Short mmCIF file of C-alpha atoms and ligand atoms in Angstrom, two decimals:
data_model
loop_
_atom_site.label_atom_id
_atom_site.label_comp_id
_atom_site.label_asym_id
_atom_site.label_seq_id
_atom_site.Cartn_x
_atom_site.Cartn_y
_atom_site.Cartn_z
CA MET K 1 4.77 5.99 39.17
CA SER K 2 7.66 8.63 38.74
CA SER K 3 6.88 11.95 37.61
CA GLN K 4 9.34 11.30 34.95
CA ASN K 5 6.53 9.06 33.49
CA GLU K 6 3.93 11.91 33.28
CA TYR K 7 3.36 13.52 30.02
CA ASP K 8 0.90 15.92 28.31
CA VAL K 9 0.46 13.56 25.33
CA ILE K 10 1.24 9.90 24.94
CA ILE K 11 1.18 8.82 21.25
CA ILE K 12 0.82 5.29 20.71
CA GLY K 13 2.27 4.04 17.42
CA SER K 14 5.12 5.63 15.27
CA GLY K 15 3.85 5.20 11.71
CA PRO K 16 2.98 8.25 9.70
CA ALA K 17 0.12 9.27 11.91
CA GLY K 18 1.98 8.84 15.23
CA CYS K 19 5.08 10.70 14.01
CA THR K 20 3.18 13.45 12.48
CA ALA K 21 1.05 13.90 15.60
CA ALA K 22 4.46 13.97 17.68
CA ILE K 23 5.77 16.59 15.29
CA TYR K 24 2.90 18.83 16.10
CA THR K 25 2.47 18.13 19.79
CA SER K 26 6.10 18.46 20.51
CA ARG K 27 6.62 21.65 18.28
CA ALA K 28 3.70 23.04 20.31
CA GLY K 29 5.71 22.70 23.51
CA LEU K 30 3.75 19.69 25.00
CA ARG K 31 5.83 17.04 26.78
CA THR K 32 5.26 14.04 24.36
CA LEU K 33 5.92 10.55 24.43
CA VAL K 34 5.68 8.43 21.48
CA MET K 35 5.31 4.64 22.37
CA GLY K 36 6.90 3.49 19.25
CA GLY K 37 6.65 -0.24 19.53
CA VAL K 38 9.39 -2.80 19.34
CA THR K 39 9.38 -2.47 15.56
CA PRO K 40 8.84 1.20 14.84
CA GLY K 41 7.96 3.08 11.89
CA GLY K 42 4.86 1.19 10.77
CA GLN K 43 3.95 -0.53 7.39
CA LEU K 44 6.10 1.83 5.54
CA MET K 45 9.31 0.12 7.03
CA LYS K 46 8.19 -2.82 4.80
CA THR K 47 7.95 -0.94 1.52
CA THR K 48 10.63 -0.17 -0.90
CA LEU K 49 10.09 3.20 -3.01
CA VAL K 50 7.17 5.43 -1.83
CA GLU K 51 6.41 7.37 -5.14
CA ASN K 52 3.28 9.13 -4.00
CA PHE K 53 4.29 10.97 -0.88
CA PRO K 54 4.29 14.77 -1.76
CA GLY K 55 7.57 16.48 -1.73
CA PHE K 56 9.70 13.79 -3.21
CA SER K 57 9.75 14.10 -6.85
CA ASN K 58 12.00 11.02 -7.23
CA GLY K 59 10.23 8.98 -4.61
CA ILE K 60 11.79 8.10 -1.13
CA ARG K 61 12.31 4.72 0.53
CA GLY K 62 9.63 4.12 2.90
CA PRO K 63 12.24 3.35 5.92
CA ASP K 64 14.00 6.48 5.06
CA LEU K 65 10.67 8.50 5.18
CA MET K 66 9.96 7.01 8.48
CA MET K 67 13.42 7.59 9.86
CA GLU K 68 13.07 11.39 8.76
CA MET K 69 9.70 11.68 10.56
CA MET K 70 11.06 10.17 13.77
CA LYS K 71 14.07 12.40 13.62
CA GLN K 72 11.79 15.52 12.96
CA ALA K 73 9.74 14.62 15.95
CA GLU K 74 12.63 14.17 18.22
CA GLY K 75 14.27 17.29 17.10
CA PHE K 76 11.22 19.07 18.51
CA GLY K 77 11.73 17.22 21.77
CA ALA K 78 9.52 14.30 21.63
CA GLU K 79 10.74 11.23 23.34
CA ILE K 80 10.34 7.92 21.40
CA ILE K 81 10.41 4.67 23.31
CA TYR K 82 10.60 1.22 21.53
CA ARG K 83 8.15 -0.48 23.57
CA ASN K 84 4.49 -1.85 23.00
CA ALA K 85 1.78 -0.46 24.87
CA THR K 86 0.31 -3.58 26.60
CA ARG K 87 -2.64 -2.09 28.59
CA VAL K 88 -4.59 1.04 28.90
CA ASP K 89 -6.74 2.37 31.79
CA PHE K 90 -8.88 5.29 30.52
CA SER K 91 -11.23 5.14 33.56
CA SER K 92 -10.18 8.39 34.90
CA HIS K 93 -7.95 11.42 34.20
CA PRO K 94 -5.10 11.56 33.82
CA LEU K 95 -5.00 8.67 31.27
CA LYS K 96 -2.84 5.76 31.75
CA VAL K 97 -0.91 3.60 29.37
CA PHE K 98 1.16 0.71 30.50
CA ALA K 99 4.23 -1.05 28.93
CA ASP K 100 4.16 -4.32 30.82
CA ASP K 101 4.47 -3.22 34.37
CA GLU K 102 5.67 0.20 33.66
CA GLU K 103 2.89 2.74 33.95
CA TYR K 104 2.73 6.20 32.04
CA SER K 105 0.27 8.91 32.40
CA ALA K 106 -0.85 11.66 30.17
CA LEU K 107 -3.47 14.44 29.92
CA SER K 108 -4.20 13.18 26.21
CA VAL K 109 -3.73 10.00 24.41
CA ILE K 110 -3.46 9.63 20.59
CA ILE K 111 -3.91 6.21 19.39
CA ALA K 112 -1.94 5.55 16.10
CA THR K 113 -1.42 1.88 16.26
CA GLY K 114 -2.27 1.09 12.65
CA ALA K 115 -3.24 -2.18 11.38
CA LYS K 116 -1.59 -5.55 10.88
CA PRO K 117 -1.49 -8.02 7.77
CA LYS K 118 -4.54 -10.40 7.76
CA MET K 119 -3.79 -13.94 7.27
CA LEU K 120 -5.50 -16.92 5.29
CA GLY K 121 -6.07 -18.93 8.66
CA LEU K 122 -4.38 -22.06 7.56
CA GLU K 123 -2.20 -24.39 10.01
CA SER K 124 0.28 -24.63 7.33
CA GLU K 125 0.66 -20.87 7.06
CA GLN K 126 1.65 -20.41 10.78
CA ARG K 127 3.84 -23.32 10.69
CA LEU K 128 5.88 -22.17 7.69
CA MET K 129 5.90 -18.30 8.55
CA GLY K 130 9.61 -17.35 8.17
CA ARG K 131 10.32 -20.56 6.11
CA GLY K 132 8.82 -19.14 2.83
CA VAL K 133 5.71 -17.67 4.13
CA SER K 134 5.69 -13.93 4.56
CA THR K 135 3.58 -10.91 4.74
CA CYS K 136 6.11 -8.55 3.36
CA ALA K 137 7.77 -9.29 -0.23
CA THR K 138 9.89 -6.11 0.05
CA CYS K 139 11.53 -7.52 3.03
CA ASP K 140 11.76 -11.06 2.41
CA ALA K 141 11.58 -11.71 -1.40
CA PRO K 142 15.19 -10.78 -1.74
CA LEU K 143 15.87 -14.09 -0.06
CA TYR K 144 14.63 -15.76 -3.03
CA LYS K 145 16.65 -14.38 -5.70
CA GLY K 146 16.73 -16.59 -8.76
CA ALA K 147 13.75 -18.70 -7.46
CA LYS K 148 11.81 -20.59 -10.24
CA ASN K 149 8.58 -19.32 -8.74
CA LEU K 150 7.26 -17.06 -6.32
CA VAL K 151 3.56 -16.83 -5.30
CA VAL K 152 1.60 -13.86 -4.18
CA VAL K 153 -1.94 -13.95 -2.66
CA GLY K 154 -4.47 -11.12 -3.09
CA GLY K 155 -5.81 -8.73 -5.73
CA GLY K 156 -5.07 -5.20 -4.06
CA ASP K 157 -2.50 -2.61 -4.47
CA SER K 158 -0.16 -4.63 -1.98
CA ALA K 159 -0.48 -7.86 -4.02
CA ALA K 160 0.25 -5.94 -7.28
CA GLU K 161 3.33 -4.21 -5.77
CA TYR K 162 4.58 -7.56 -4.19
CA ALA K 163 4.13 -9.35 -7.54
CA LEU K 164 6.04 -6.69 -9.39
CA PHE K 165 8.77 -6.52 -6.96
CA CYS K 166 9.13 -10.44 -7.05
CA ALA K 167 9.25 -10.36 -10.90
CA LYS K 168 12.73 -8.37 -10.61
CA ILE K 169 13.88 -11.26 -8.35
CA ALA K 170 12.32 -14.63 -9.71
CA GLU K 171 11.80 -16.44 -12.88
CA ARG K 172 8.20 -16.50 -12.61
CA VAL K 173 5.55 -15.04 -10.28
CA THR K 174 2.08 -16.46 -9.76
CA MET K 175 -0.46 -14.31 -8.41
CA ILE K 176 -3.62 -15.95 -6.93
CA HIS K 177 -6.67 -13.95 -6.49
CA ARG K 178 -10.16 -15.03 -5.29
CA ARG K 179 -12.08 -12.90 -8.03
CA ASP K 180 -11.88 -12.32 -11.49
CA ARG K 181 -11.05 -8.70 -11.23
CA LEU K 182 -8.32 -6.99 -9.31
CA ARG K 183 -8.79 -4.24 -6.58
CA ALA K 184 -5.54 -2.80 -7.37
CA SER K 185 -5.32 0.73 -8.85
CA ARG K 186 -5.26 1.26 -12.54
CA ILE K 187 -1.51 2.19 -12.73
CA LEU K 188 -0.29 -0.95 -10.90
CA GLN K 189 -2.69 -3.20 -12.93
CA ASP K 190 -1.17 -1.68 -16.20
CA ARG K 191 2.14 -2.58 -14.86
CA LEU K 192 1.21 -6.00 -13.84
CA PHE K 193 -0.47 -6.83 -17.22
CA SER K 194 2.64 -5.64 -18.90
CA GLU K 195 5.04 -7.78 -17.01
CA PRO K 196 5.51 -11.15 -18.87
CA LYS K 197 6.84 -13.00 -15.93
CA ILE K 198 3.62 -12.43 -13.93
CA MET K 199 0.64 -14.93 -14.25
CA ILE K 200 -2.55 -14.34 -12.55
CA LEU K 201 -4.73 -17.24 -11.29
CA TRP K 202 -8.35 -15.72 -11.33
CA SER K 203 -11.20 -16.89 -9.07
CA SER K 204 -8.71 -19.01 -6.98
CA ILE K 205 -7.96 -19.59 -3.37
CA VAL K 206 -5.05 -21.21 -1.52
CA GLU K 207 -6.31 -24.19 0.47
CA ASP K 208 -3.15 -25.23 1.83
CA ILE K 209 0.63 -24.44 1.71
CA ILE K 210 2.97 -27.56 1.13
CA GLY K 211 6.11 -28.22 2.81
CA GLU K 212 7.61 -29.61 5.98
CA ASP K 213 10.20 -27.40 6.93
CA ARG K 214 10.15 -24.75 4.08
CA VAL K 215 7.53 -23.92 1.36
CA GLU K 216 7.56 -26.19 -1.61
CA GLY K 217 4.22 -25.29 -3.15
CA VAL K 218 0.47 -24.45 -2.73
CA LEU K 219 -2.72 -26.29 -3.24
CA VAL K 220 -5.01 -23.90 -5.27
CA ARG K 221 -8.83 -24.43 -5.62
CA ASN K 222 -10.48 -22.91 -8.65
CA LEU K 223 -13.75 -21.50 -7.43
CA VAL K 224 -15.34 -21.72 -10.95
CA ASN K 225 -14.78 -25.36 -11.81
CA GLY K 226 -13.82 -26.59 -8.31
CA GLU K 227 -10.46 -28.30 -9.56
CA LEU K 228 -7.58 -28.56 -7.14
CA SER K 229 -4.22 -28.09 -8.50
CA ARG K 230 -0.63 -27.91 -7.00
CA ILE K 231 1.82 -25.11 -8.02
CA ASP K 232 5.46 -25.51 -6.95
CA CYS K 233 7.10 -22.44 -5.50
CA GLU K 234 9.76 -21.30 -3.20
CA ALA K 235 7.88 -18.71 -1.23
CA VAL K 236 4.37 -17.38 -0.67
CA PHE K 237 3.59 -13.83 0.04
CA ILE K 238 0.25 -13.05 1.60
CA ALA K 239 -1.33 -9.57 0.72
CA ILE K 240 -4.85 -9.89 1.60
CA GLY K 241 -5.45 -6.54 3.61
CA HIS K 242 -4.99 -5.53 7.08
CA LYS K 243 -6.73 -5.86 10.62
CA PRO K 244 -6.65 -2.86 12.90
CA GLU K 245 -4.42 -3.04 16.08
CA THR K 246 -6.98 -2.33 18.81
CA GLU K 247 -7.06 -5.28 20.91
CA ILE K 248 -5.77 -3.30 24.16
CA PHE K 249 -8.65 -0.71 23.64
CA ARG K 250 -11.25 -3.02 23.47
CA GLY K 251 -13.94 -2.37 26.08
CA TRP K 252 -12.71 1.04 26.58
CA LEU K 253 -13.49 2.62 23.12
CA GLU K 254 -16.28 2.39 20.62
CA MET K 255 -15.21 0.16 17.74
CA ASP K 256 -17.03 -1.32 14.66
CA ASP K 257 -17.35 -5.02 13.83
CA GLU K 258 -13.88 -5.20 12.34
CA GLY K 259 -12.23 -3.60 15.42
CA TYR K 260 -11.57 -0.05 13.74
CA ILE K 261 -11.94 2.73 16.33
CA ILE K 262 -15.13 4.86 15.77
CA THR K 263 -14.35 8.55 15.56
CA ARG K 264 -16.60 11.59 15.36
CA ASP K 265 -15.45 15.23 14.30
CA PHE K 266 -12.74 13.34 12.39
CA VAL K 267 -10.40 12.23 15.28
CA LYS K 268 -12.41 11.99 18.55
CA THR K 269 -13.01 8.85 20.29
CA SER K 270 -15.77 7.98 22.61
CA ILE K 271 -13.57 9.10 25.64
CA GLU K 272 -12.73 12.72 26.15
CA GLY K 273 -9.04 13.40 25.59
CA VAL K 274 -8.35 10.20 23.57
CA PHE K 275 -7.92 10.65 19.85
CA ALA K 276 -7.31 8.27 16.97
CA ALA K 277 -5.57 8.65 13.81
CA GLY K 278 -4.46 6.52 10.86
CA GLU K 279 -5.32 3.06 9.73
CA VAL K 280 -6.45 2.29 13.22
CA MET K 281 -9.79 4.40 12.36
CA ASP K 282 -9.60 4.72 8.61
CA LYS K 283 -10.39 1.73 6.46
CA ARG K 284 -11.04 3.72 3.66
CA TYR K 285 -8.20 5.75 2.35
CA ARG K 286 -5.25 4.13 4.05
CA GLN K 287 -2.44 6.11 2.53
CA ALA K 288 0.64 7.32 4.22
CA ILE K 289 -0.24 10.92 3.43
CA THR K 290 -3.85 10.47 4.81
CA SER K 291 -2.68 8.85 8.03
CA ALA K 292 -0.27 11.81 8.41
CA GLY K 293 -3.15 14.32 7.97
CA PHE K 294 -5.09 12.44 10.53
CA GLY K 295 -2.17 12.52 12.70
CA CYS K 296 -2.10 16.22 12.19
CA MET K 297 -5.81 16.73 13.18
CA ALA K 298 -5.34 14.50 16.21
CA ALA K 299 -2.41 16.62 17.51
CA LEU K 300 -4.33 19.87 16.89
CA GLU K 301 -7.18 18.42 19.02
CA ALA K 302 -4.91 17.21 21.72
CA ILE K 303 -3.16 20.55 21.96
CA LYS K 304 -6.46 22.25 22.38
CA TYR K 305 -7.63 19.85 24.92
CA VAL K 306 -4.36 20.00 27.05
CA GLU K 307 -4.90 23.68 26.95
CA MET K 308 -8.26 23.49 28.01
CA ILE K 309 -7.33 21.30 31.04
CA ARG K 310 -4.53 23.45 32.05
CA GLY K 311 -6.81 26.68 31.56
CA SER K 312 -9.32 24.95 34.02
CA LYS K 313 -6.88 24.44 36.87
P1 NAP M 1 -6.81 -4.37 0.31
O1 NAP M 1 -6.98 -3.15 -0.60
O2 NAP M 1 -7.93 -4.46 1.20
O3 NAP M 1 -6.81 -5.67 -0.58
C1 NAP M 1 -6.82 -7.01 -0.13
C2 NAP M 1 -7.03 -8.03 -1.21
O4 NAP M 1 -7.03 -9.47 -0.63
C3 NAP M 1 -8.19 -7.80 -2.18
O5 NAP M 1 -8.10 -8.02 -3.47
C4 NAP M 1 -9.20 -9.02 -1.49
O6 NAP M 1 -9.87 -9.58 -2.41
C5 NAP M 1 -8.07 -9.87 -1.12
N1 NAP M 1 -8.50 -10.88 0.08
C6 NAP M 1 -9.10 -10.38 1.28
N2 NAP M 1 -9.33 -11.35 2.10
C7 NAP M 1 -8.85 -12.43 1.45
C8 NAP M 1 -8.94 -13.77 1.79
N3 NAP M 1 -9.27 -14.26 3.19
N4 NAP M 1 -8.49 -14.69 0.93
C9 NAP M 1 -8.04 -14.32 -0.34
N5 NAP M 1 -7.87 -13.07 -0.64
C10 NAP M 1 -8.43 -12.14 0.23
O7 NAP M 1 -5.36 -4.56 0.82
P2 NAP M 1 -3.95 -3.85 0.48
O8 NAP M 1 -3.76 -4.30 -0.99
O9 NAP M 1 -3.23 -4.20 1.60
O10 NAP M 1 -4.32 -2.43 0.39
C11 NAP M 1 -4.53 -1.72 1.62
C12 NAP M 1 -4.58 -0.10 1.28
O11 NAP M 1 -3.38 0.31 1.11
C13 NAP M 1 -5.33 0.13 -0.02
O12 NAP M 1 -6.13 1.54 0.15
C14 NAP M 1 -4.31 0.34 -0.87
O13 NAP M 1 -4.64 1.55 -1.95
C15 NAP M 1 -3.13 1.02 -0.07
N6 NAP M 1 -1.89 0.75 -0.77
C16 NAP M 1 -1.40 1.46 -1.62
C17 NAP M 1 -0.21 1.48 -2.33
C18 NAP M 1 0.22 2.42 -3.35
O14 NAP M 1 -0.47 3.26 -3.60
N7 NAP M 1 1.37 2.18 -4.04
C19 NAP M 1 0.52 0.19 -2.05
C20 NAP M 1 -0.02 -0.88 -1.14
C21 NAP M 1 -1.21 -0.38 -0.41
P3 NAP M 1 -11.16 -8.88 -2.88
O15 NAP M 1 -10.64 -7.97 -4.04
O16 NAP M 1 -12.08 -9.87 -3.58
O17 NAP M 1 -11.82 -8.17 -1.68
#
């Protein structure tokens, strides 16, 4: 490994948690590498207007916010590479992180890999992914401008946002939710209920997605009366929550049943010098601002840890 690849801190992930951590560690003078992934910026890259990030009274586009955060980190000297971390070795210090065959090492590692969209688990969903099935309405719904019907699956904030966004594009939107009550916040529910283009199918699940080469409809089971019905649509947007991106840390770090990294003292993992921030450890709040806050905490801990190691040498 070349000494070029030796860092004080490696941050894995470049969403709000990773970028905030990078701003703090690089500003504190630590040699910082951000492994930003092949699609950097995290989930905000898939949103349109972010209205609840403090400091932007008119809102800010998610991708713009992330580009600014990355630029801010780079401005303080953080290096951002657009590669995925594919393996780690936390058996000894310095800690090792690999991107394919390339090895990087650091005194401290901050994990901010976030979470990825959950899927329904249908064969048709995989086959028709990108052909009408999508997990990002804000990215893909504009492809279906003027559609007769777009389906959104889920009952949380994401599903509500997707349905409202789709209503600007299509003649009709059908939201399919497995319960008789939404999980989405009150403000989004109010907007949903006052949008006449959106119809909600309560207590219903998607049993299959119909279509050979492109989505033509969905088969929906009503969980109350057991009835199965077909709903024609041009696209299906799945918004049923997220799963933490922790596969490469399995066996190294303590995790809960769902794969979230377990932390103590806010951001400390089960290995000294390894910290976790954002949706990879927080399944409760999951907001850009809370992820940024955890990123800040992880960075402050990493700075303290690196200073302690340097002082002991
Ligand atoms: P979420 O809050 O976990 O909601 C997931 C939804 O999908 C729930 O309604 C859930 O149903 C349903 N679901 C889960 N598994 C399912 C399955 N296998 N089949 C069918 N339905 C299923 O996820 P989210 O909406 O992505 O939101 C994640 C976090 O981001 C939340 O904290 C949210 O507040 C935040 N967020 C905020 C904003 C905003 O503030 N503007 C926007 C987007 C997201 P049940 O309700 O029955 O569990």
